[in-house]
PDB file of C-alpha atoms in Angstrom:
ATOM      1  CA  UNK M   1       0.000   0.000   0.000  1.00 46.00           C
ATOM      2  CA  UNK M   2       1.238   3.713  -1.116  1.00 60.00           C
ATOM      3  CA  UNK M   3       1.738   5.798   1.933  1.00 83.00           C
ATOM      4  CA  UNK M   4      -0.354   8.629  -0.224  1.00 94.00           C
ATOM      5  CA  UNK M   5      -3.947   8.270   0.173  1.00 98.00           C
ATOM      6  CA  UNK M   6      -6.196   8.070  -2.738  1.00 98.00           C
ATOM      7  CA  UNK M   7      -9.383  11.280  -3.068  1.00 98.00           C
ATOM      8  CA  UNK M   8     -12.371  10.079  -4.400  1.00 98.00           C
ATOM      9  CA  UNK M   9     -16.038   9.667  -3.754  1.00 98.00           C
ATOM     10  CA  UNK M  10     -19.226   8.077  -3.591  1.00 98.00           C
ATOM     11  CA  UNK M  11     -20.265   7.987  -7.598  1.00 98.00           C
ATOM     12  CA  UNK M  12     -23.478   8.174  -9.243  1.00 96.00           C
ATOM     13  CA  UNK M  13     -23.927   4.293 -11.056  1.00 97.00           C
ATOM     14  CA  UNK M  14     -26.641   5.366 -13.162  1.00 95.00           C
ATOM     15  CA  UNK M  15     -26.303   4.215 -17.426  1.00 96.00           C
ATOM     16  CA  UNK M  16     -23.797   0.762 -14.863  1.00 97.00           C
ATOM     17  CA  UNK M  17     -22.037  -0.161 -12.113  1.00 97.00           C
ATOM     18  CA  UNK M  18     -18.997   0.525 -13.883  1.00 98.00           C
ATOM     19  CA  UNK M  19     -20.041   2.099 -17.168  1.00 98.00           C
ATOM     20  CA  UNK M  20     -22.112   5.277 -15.250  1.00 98.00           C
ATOM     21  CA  UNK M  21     -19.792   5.027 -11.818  1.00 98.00           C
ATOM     22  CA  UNK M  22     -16.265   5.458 -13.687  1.00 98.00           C
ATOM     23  CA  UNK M  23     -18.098   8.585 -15.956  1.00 98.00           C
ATOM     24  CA  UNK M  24     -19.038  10.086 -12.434  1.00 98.00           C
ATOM     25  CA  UNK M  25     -15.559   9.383 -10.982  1.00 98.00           C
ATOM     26  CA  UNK M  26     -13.841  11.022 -13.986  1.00 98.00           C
ATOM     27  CA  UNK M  27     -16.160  14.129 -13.921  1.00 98.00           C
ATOM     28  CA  UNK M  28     -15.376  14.574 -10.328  1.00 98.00           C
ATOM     29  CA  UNK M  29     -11.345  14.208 -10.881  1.00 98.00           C
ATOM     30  CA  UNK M  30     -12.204  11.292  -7.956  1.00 98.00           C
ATOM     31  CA  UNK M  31      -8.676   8.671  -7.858  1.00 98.00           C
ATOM     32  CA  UNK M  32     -11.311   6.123  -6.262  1.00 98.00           C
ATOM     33  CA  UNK M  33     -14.882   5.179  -5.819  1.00 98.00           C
ATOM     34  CA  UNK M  34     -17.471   4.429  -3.076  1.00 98.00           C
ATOM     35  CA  UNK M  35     -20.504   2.547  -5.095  1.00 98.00           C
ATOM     36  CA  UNK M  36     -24.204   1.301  -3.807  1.00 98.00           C
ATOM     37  CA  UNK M  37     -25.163  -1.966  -5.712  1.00 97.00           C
ATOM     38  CA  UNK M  38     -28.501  -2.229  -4.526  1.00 96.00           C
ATOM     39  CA  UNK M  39     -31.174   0.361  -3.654  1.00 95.00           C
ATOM     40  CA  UNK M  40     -29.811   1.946  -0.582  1.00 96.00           C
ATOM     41  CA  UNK M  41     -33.381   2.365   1.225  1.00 95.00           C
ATOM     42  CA  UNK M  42     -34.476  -1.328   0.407  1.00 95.00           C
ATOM     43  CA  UNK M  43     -34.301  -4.906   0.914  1.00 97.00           C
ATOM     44  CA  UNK M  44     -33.987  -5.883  -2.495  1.00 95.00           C
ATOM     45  CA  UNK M  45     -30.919  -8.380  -3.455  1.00 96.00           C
ATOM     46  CA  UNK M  46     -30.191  -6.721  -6.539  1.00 93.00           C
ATOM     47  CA  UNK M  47     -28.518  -9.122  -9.226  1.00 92.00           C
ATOM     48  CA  UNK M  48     -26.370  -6.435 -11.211  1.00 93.00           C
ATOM     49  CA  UNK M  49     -25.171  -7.279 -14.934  1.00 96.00           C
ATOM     50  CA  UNK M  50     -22.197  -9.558 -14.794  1.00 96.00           C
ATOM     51  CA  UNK M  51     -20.462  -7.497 -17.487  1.00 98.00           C
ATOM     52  CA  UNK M  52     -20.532  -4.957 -15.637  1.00 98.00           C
ATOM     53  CA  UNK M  53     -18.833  -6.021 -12.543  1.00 97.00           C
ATOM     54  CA  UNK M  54     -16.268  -8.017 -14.211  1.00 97.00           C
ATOM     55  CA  UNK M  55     -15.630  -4.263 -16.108  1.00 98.00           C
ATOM     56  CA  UNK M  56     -15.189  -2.661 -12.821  1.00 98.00           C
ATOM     57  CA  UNK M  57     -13.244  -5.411 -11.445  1.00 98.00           C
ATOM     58  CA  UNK M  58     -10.714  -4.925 -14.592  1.00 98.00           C
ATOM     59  CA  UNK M  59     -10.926  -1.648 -14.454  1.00 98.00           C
ATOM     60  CA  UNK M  60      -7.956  -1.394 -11.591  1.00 97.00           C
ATOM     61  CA  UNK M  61     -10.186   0.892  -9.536  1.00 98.00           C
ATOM     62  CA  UNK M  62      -9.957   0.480  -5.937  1.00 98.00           C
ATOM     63  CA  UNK M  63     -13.248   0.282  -4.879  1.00 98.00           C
ATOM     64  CA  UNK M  64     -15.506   0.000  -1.788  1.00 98.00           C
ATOM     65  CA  UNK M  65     -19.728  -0.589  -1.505  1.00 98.00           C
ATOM     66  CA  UNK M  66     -21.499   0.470   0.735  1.00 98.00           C
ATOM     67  CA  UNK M  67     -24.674  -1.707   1.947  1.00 98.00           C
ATOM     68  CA  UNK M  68     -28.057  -0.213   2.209  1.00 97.00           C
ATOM     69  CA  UNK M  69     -28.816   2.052   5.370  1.00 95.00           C
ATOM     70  CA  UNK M  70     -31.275  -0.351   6.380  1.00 96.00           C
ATOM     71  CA  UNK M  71     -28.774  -2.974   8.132  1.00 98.00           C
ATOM     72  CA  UNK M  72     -28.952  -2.866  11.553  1.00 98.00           C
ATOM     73  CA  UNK M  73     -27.480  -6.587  12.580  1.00 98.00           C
ATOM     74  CA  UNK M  74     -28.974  -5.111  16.756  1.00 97.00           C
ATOM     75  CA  UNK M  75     -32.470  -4.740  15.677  1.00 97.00           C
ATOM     76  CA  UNK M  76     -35.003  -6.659  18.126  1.00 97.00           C
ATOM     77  CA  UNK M  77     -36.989  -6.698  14.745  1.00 97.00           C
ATOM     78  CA  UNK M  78     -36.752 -10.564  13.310  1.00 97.00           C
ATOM     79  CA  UNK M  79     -37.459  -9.583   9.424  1.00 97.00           C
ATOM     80  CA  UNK M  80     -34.473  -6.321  10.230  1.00 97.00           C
ATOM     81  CA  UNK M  81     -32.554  -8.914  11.322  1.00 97.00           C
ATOM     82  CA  UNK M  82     -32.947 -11.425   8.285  1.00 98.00           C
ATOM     83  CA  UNK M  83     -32.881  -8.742   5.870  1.00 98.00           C
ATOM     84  CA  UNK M  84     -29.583  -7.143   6.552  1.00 98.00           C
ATOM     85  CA  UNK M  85     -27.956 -11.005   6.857  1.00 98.00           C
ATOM     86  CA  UNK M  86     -29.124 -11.499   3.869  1.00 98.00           C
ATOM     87  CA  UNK M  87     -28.588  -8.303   2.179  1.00 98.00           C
ATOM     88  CA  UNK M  88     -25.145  -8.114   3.475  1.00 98.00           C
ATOM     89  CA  UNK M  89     -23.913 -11.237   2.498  1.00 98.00           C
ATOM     90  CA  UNK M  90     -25.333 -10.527  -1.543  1.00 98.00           C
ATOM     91  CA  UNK M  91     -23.377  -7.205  -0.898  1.00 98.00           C
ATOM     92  CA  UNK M  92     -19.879  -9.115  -0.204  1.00 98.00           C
ATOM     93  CA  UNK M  93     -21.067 -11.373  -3.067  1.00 97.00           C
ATOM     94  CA  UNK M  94     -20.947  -8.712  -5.624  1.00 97.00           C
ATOM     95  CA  UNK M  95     -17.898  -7.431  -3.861  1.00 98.00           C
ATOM     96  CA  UNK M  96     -15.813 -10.355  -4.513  1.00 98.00           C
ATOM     97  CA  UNK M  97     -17.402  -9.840  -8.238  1.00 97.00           C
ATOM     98  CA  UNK M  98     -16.384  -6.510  -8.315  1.00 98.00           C
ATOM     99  CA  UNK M  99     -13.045  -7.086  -7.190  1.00 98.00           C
ATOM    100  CA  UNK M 100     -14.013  -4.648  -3.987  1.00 98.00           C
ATOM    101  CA  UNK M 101     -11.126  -3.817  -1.305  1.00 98.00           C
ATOM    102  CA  UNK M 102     -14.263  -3.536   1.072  1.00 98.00           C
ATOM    103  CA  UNK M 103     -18.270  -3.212   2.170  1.00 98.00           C
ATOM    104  CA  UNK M 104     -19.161  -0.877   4.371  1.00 98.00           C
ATOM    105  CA  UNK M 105     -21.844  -1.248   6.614  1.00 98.00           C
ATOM    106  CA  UNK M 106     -23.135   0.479   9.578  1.00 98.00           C
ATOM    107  CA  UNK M 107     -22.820  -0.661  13.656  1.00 98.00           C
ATOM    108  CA  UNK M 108     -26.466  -0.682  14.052  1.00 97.00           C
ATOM    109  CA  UNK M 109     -28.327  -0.139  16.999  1.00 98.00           C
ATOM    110  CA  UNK M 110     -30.172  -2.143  19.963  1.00 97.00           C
ATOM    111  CA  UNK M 111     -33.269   0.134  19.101  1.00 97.00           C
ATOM    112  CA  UNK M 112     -34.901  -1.193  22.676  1.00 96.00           C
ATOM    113  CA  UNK M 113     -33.481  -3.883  23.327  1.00 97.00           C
ATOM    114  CA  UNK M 114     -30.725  -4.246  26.137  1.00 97.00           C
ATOM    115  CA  UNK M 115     -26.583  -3.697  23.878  1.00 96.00           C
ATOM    116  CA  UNK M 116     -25.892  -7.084  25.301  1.00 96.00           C
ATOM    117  CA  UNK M 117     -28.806  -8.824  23.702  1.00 97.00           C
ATOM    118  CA  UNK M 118     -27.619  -6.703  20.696  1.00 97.00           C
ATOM    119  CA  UNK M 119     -24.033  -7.508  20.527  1.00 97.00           C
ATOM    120  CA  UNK M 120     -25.302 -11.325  21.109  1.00 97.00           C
ATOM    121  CA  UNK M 121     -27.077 -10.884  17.602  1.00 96.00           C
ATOM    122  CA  UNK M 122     -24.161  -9.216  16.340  1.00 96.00           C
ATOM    123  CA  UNK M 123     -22.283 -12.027  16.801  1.00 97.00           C
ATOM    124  CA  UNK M 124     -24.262 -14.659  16.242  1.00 98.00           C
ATOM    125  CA  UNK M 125     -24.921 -13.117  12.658  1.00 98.00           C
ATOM    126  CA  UNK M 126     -22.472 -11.301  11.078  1.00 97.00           C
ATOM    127  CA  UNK M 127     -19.522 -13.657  12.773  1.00 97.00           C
ATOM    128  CA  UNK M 128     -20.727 -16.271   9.930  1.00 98.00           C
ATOM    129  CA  UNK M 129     -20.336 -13.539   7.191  1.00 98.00           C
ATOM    130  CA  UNK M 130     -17.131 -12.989   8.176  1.00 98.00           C
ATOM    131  CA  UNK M 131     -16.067 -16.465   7.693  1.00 98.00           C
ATOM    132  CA  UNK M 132     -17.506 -16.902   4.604  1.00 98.00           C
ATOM    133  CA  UNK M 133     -15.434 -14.159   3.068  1.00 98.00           C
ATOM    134  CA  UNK M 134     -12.099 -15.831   1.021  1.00 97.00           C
ATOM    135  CA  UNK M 135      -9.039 -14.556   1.969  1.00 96.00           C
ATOM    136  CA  UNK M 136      -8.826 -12.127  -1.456  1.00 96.00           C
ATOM    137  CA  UNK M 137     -12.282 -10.967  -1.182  1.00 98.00           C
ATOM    138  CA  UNK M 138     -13.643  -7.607   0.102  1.00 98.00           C
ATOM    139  CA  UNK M 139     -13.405  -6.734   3.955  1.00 98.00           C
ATOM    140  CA  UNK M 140     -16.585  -5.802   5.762  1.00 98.00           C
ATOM    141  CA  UNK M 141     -15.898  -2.308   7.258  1.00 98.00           C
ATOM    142  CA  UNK M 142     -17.666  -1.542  10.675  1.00 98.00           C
ATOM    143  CA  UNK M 143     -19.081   2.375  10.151  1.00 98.00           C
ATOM    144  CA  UNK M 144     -19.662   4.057  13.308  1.00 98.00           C
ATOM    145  CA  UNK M 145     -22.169   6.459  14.069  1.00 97.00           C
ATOM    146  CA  UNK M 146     -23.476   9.849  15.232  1.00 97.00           C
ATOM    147  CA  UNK M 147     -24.660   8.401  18.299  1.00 95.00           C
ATOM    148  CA  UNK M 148     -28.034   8.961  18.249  1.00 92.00           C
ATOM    149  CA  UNK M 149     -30.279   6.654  20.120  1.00 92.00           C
ATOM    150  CA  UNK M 150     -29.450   3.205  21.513  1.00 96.00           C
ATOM    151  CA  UNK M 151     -26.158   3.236  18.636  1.00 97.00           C
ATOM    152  CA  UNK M 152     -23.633   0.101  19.646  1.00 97.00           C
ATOM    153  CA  UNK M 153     -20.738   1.972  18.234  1.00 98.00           C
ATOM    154  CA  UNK M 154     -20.295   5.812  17.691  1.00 98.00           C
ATOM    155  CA  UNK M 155     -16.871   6.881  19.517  1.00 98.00           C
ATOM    156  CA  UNK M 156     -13.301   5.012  18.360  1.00 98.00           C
ATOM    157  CA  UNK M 157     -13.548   3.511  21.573  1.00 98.00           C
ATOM    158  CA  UNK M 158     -16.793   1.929  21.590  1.00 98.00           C
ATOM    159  CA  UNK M 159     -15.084  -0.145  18.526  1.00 98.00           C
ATOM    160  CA  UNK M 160     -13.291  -2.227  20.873  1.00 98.00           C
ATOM    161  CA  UNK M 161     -16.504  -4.235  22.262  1.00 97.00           C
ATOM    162  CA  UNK M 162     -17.737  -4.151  19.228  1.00 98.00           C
ATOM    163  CA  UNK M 163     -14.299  -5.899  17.217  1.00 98.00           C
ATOM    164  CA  UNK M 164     -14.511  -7.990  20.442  1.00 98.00           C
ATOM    165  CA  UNK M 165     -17.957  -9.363  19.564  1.00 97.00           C
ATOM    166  CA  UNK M 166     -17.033 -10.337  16.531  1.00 98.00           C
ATOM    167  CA  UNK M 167     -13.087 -12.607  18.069  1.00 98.00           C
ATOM    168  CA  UNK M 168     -11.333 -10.242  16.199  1.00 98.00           C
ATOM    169  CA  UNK M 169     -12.129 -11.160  13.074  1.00 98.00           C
ATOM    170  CA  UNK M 170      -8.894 -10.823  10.217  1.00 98.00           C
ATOM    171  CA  UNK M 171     -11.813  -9.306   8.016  1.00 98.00           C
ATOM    172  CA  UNK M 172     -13.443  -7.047  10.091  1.00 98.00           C
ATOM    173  CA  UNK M 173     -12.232  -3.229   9.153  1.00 98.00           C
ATOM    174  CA  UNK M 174     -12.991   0.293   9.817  1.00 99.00           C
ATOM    175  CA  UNK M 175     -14.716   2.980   7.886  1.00 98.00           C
ATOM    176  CA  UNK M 176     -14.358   6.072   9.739  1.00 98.00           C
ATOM    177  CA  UNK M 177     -17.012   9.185   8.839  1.00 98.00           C
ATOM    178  CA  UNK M 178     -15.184  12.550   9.825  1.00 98.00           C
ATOM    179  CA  UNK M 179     -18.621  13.569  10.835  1.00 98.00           C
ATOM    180  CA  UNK M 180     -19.888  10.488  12.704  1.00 98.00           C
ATOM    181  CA  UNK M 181     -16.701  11.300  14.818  1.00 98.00           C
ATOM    182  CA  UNK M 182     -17.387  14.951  15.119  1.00 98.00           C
ATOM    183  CA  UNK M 183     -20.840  14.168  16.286  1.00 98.00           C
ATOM    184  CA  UNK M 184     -20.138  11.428  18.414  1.00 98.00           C
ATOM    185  CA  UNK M 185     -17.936  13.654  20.152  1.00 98.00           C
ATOM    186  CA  UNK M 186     -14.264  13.642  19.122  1.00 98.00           C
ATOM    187  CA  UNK M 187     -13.219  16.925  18.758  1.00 98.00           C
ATOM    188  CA  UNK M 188     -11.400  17.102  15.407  1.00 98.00           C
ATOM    189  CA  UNK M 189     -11.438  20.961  15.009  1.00 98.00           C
ATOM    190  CA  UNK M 190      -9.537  21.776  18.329  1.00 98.00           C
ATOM    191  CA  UNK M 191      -6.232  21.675  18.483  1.00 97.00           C
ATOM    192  CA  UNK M 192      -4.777  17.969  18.669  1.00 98.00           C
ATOM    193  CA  UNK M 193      -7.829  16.843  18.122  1.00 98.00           C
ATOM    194  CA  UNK M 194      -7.574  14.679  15.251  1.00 98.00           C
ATOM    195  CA  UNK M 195      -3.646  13.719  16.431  1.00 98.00           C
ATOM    196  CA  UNK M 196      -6.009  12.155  19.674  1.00 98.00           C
ATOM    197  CA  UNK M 197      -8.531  10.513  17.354  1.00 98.00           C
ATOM    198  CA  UNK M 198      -6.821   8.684  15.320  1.00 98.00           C
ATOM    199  CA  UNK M 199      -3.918   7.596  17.927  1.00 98.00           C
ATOM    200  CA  UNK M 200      -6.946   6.205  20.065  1.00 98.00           C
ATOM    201  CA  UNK M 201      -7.957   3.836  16.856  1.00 98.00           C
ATOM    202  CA  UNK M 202      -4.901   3.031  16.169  1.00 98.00           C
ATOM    203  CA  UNK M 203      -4.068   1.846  19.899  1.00 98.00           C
ATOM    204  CA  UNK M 204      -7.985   0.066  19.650  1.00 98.00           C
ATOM    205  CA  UNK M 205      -7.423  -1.390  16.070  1.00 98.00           C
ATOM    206  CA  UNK M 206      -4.446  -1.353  14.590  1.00 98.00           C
ATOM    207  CA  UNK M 207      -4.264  -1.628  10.828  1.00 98.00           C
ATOM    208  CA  UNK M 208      -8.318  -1.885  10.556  1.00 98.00           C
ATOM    209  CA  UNK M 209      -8.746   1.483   9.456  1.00 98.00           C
ATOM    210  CA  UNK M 210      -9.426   0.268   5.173  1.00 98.00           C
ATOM    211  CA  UNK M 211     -11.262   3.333   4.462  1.00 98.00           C
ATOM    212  CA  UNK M 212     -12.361   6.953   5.799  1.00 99.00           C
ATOM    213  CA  UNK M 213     -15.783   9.117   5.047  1.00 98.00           C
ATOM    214  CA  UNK M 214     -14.293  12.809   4.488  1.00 98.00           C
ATOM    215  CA  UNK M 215     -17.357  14.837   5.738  1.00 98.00           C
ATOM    216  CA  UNK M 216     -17.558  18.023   7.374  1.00 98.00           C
ATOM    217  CA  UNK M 217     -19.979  18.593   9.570  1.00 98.00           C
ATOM    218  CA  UNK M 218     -23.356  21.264   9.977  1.00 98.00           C
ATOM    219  CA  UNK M 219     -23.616  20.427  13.494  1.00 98.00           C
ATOM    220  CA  UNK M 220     -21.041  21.002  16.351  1.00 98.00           C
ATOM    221  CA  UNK M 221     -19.140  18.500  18.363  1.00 98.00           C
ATOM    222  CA  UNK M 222     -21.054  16.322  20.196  1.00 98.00           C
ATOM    223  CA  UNK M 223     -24.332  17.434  18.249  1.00 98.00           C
ATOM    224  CA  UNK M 224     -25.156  13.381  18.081  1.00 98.00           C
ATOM    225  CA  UNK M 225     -26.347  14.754  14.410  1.00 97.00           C
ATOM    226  CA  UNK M 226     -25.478  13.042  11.138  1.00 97.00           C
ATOM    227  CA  UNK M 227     -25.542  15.618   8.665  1.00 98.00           C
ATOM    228  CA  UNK M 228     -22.623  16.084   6.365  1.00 98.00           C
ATOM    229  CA  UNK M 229     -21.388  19.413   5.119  1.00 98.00           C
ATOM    230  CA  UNK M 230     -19.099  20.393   2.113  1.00 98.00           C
ATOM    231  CA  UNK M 231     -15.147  20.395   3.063  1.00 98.00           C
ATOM    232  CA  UNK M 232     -14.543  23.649   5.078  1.00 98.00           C
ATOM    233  CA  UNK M 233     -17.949  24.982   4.997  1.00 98.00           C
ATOM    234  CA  UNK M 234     -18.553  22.937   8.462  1.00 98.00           C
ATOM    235  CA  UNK M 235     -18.005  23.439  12.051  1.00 98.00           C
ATOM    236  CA  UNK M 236     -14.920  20.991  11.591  1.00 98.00           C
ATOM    237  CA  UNK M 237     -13.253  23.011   9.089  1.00 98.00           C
ATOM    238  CA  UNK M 238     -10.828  22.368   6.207  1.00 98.00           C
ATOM    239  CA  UNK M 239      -7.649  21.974   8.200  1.00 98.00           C
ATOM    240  CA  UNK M 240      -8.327  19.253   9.864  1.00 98.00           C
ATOM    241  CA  UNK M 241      -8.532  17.386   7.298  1.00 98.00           C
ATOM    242  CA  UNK M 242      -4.890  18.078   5.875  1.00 98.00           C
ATOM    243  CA  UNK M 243      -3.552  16.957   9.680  1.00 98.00           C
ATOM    244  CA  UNK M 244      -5.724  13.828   9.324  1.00 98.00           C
ATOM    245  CA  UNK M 245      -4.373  12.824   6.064  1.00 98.00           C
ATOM    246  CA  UNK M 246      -0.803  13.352   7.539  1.00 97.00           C
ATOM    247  CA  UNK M 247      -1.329  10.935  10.428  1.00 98.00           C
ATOM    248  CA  UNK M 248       0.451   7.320  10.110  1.00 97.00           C
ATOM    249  CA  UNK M 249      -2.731   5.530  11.300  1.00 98.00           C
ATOM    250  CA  UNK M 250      -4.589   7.091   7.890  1.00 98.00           C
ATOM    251  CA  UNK M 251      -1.454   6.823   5.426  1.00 97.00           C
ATOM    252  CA  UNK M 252      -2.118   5.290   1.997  1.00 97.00           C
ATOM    253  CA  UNK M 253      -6.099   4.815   3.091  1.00 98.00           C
ATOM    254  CA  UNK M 254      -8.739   5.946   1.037  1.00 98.00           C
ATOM    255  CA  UNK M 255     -10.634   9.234   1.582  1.00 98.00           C
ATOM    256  CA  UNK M 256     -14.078   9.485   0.336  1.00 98.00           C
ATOM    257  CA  UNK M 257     -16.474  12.315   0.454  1.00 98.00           C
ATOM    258  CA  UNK M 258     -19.984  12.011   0.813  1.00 98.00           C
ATOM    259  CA  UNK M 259     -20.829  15.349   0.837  1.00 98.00           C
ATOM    260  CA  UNK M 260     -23.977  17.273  -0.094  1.00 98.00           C
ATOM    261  CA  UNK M 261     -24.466  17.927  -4.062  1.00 98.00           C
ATOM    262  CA  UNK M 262     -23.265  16.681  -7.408  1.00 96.00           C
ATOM    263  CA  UNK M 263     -20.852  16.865  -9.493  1.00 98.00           C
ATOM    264  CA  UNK M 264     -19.325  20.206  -9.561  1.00 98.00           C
ATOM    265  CA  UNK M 265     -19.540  20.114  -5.606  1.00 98.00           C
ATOM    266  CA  UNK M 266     -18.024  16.878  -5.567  1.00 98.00           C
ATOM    267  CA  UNK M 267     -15.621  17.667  -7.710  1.00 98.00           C
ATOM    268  CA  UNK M 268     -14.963  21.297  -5.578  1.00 98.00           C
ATOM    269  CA  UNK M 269     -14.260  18.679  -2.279  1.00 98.00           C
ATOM    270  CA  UNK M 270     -11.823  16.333  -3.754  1.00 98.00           C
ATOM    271  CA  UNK M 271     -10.057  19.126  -5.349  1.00 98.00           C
ATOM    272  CA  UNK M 272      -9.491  20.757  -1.971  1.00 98.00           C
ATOM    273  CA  UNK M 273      -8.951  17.531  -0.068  1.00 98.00           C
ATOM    274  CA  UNK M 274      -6.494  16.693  -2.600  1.00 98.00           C
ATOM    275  CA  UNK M 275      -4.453  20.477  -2.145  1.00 98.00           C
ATOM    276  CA  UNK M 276      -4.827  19.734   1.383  1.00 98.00           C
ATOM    277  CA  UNK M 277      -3.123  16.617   0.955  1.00 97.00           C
ATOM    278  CA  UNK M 278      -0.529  17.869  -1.459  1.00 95.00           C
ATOM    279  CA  UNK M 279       0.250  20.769   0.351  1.00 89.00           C
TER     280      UNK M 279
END
């Protein structure tokens, strides 16, 4: 892995997987993409045109896709439950067809049930996903979140129960959202803040960390809000950003923005996160 870290984004697929997302990714000068490859508010197991995949997979992209938000592997809800198993697993399916470096997909909550009978489910069904994943298939990055509600994981340090839960597992990454963080409560705009961040995952989970969401954020710290803002034009604030793409934990990662707007925005973030980096 290059110690520089590729700037891209999440792509519009439309006209193919690869024939519409590697348009979108040139439009937005993005040097990697974050794809969904089945409706991201449903259930449906999406089959995808073989071509396609095998033309993204050849394409030498590096790649991630990110599972409907849906998933929730704590829901007390039996058909949640069975539906993001199910959808998850098709997900790493067409990731190994895609020739994906990972999946993401979010820590879920306990919605009202107790986080022990939560992390119990947790285990119980996304341990077997994990297993079934060969050793040069995708990796199933663990997103946490705001911390809204009954969330298992939102800080860097609720990641270590939550790795736990799962022994560990070789395959289990980290996708870390800039703004989930913010929001959650790690201060990345003050001074040392990001230096403390990322230091605490890396002491947590060392060489998980496959991928990072570059979002800004419209709320402050600690809002427990997930809503993304353009680079700079949040409370976090542009700089951070250049000291988080100079810290060992993140170097040669992927940054992906998933920012508000379309192309010309998009392609206005990964130009800046890419002077940032350059700098």
């Amino acid at each position: 892995m290059t110690s520089t870290s590729l700037i891209g984004g999440h792509v519009s697929v439309t006209g193919g997987l690869a024939t519409g997302g590697l348009k979108y990714m040139a439009e937005i000068g993005a040097e990697m993409v974050q794809v969904f490859v089945t409706n991201p508010r449903g259930w449906a197991l999406t089959a995808g045109k073989p071509e396609e995949d095998t033309k993204l997979a050849e394409s030498g992209v590096v790649s991630f896709i990110h599972t409907p938000y849906l998933v929730n592997f704590g829901s007390p809800n039996p058909e949640t439950l069975a539906g993001s198993t199910a959808i998850t697993r098709h997900t790493l399916l067409r990731g190994v067809a895609t020739g994906s470096k990972g999946v993401v997909v979010h820590t879920g909550s306990a919605v009202s049930q107790s986080r022990d009978e939560a992390f119990r489910q947790l285990r119980e069904h996304l341990l077997p996903l994990l297993e079934e994943i060969p050793d040069d298939g995708p990796d199933l990055l663990l997103e946490p979140m705001a911390g809204q509600g009954a969330m298992l994981c939102a800080t860097v340090q609720d990641l270590e129960p939550y790795l736990a839960a799962l022994d560990w597992h070789p395959k289990a990454g980290v996708c870390l959202d800039t703004c989930h963080a913010f929001a959650a409560g790690h201060d990345l705009a003050a001074e040392g803040g990001v230096r403390e961040t990322f230091d605490a995952l890396h002491a947590i989970a060392p060489g998980r960390l496959k991928l990072v969401h570059a979002n800004d954020s419209k709320d402050v710290c600690g809002s427990k809000k997930d809503r993304h803002e353009n680079i700079g034009a949040g409370h976090i604030g542009a700089q951070p950003f250049a000291e988080m793409m100079r810290h060992p934990a993140v170097a040669g990662v992927p940054i992906c923005i998933e920012t508000p707007g379309k192309v010309e925005k998009n392609r206005e973030d990964i130009e800046l996160l890419k002077k940032l980096r350059d700098s």
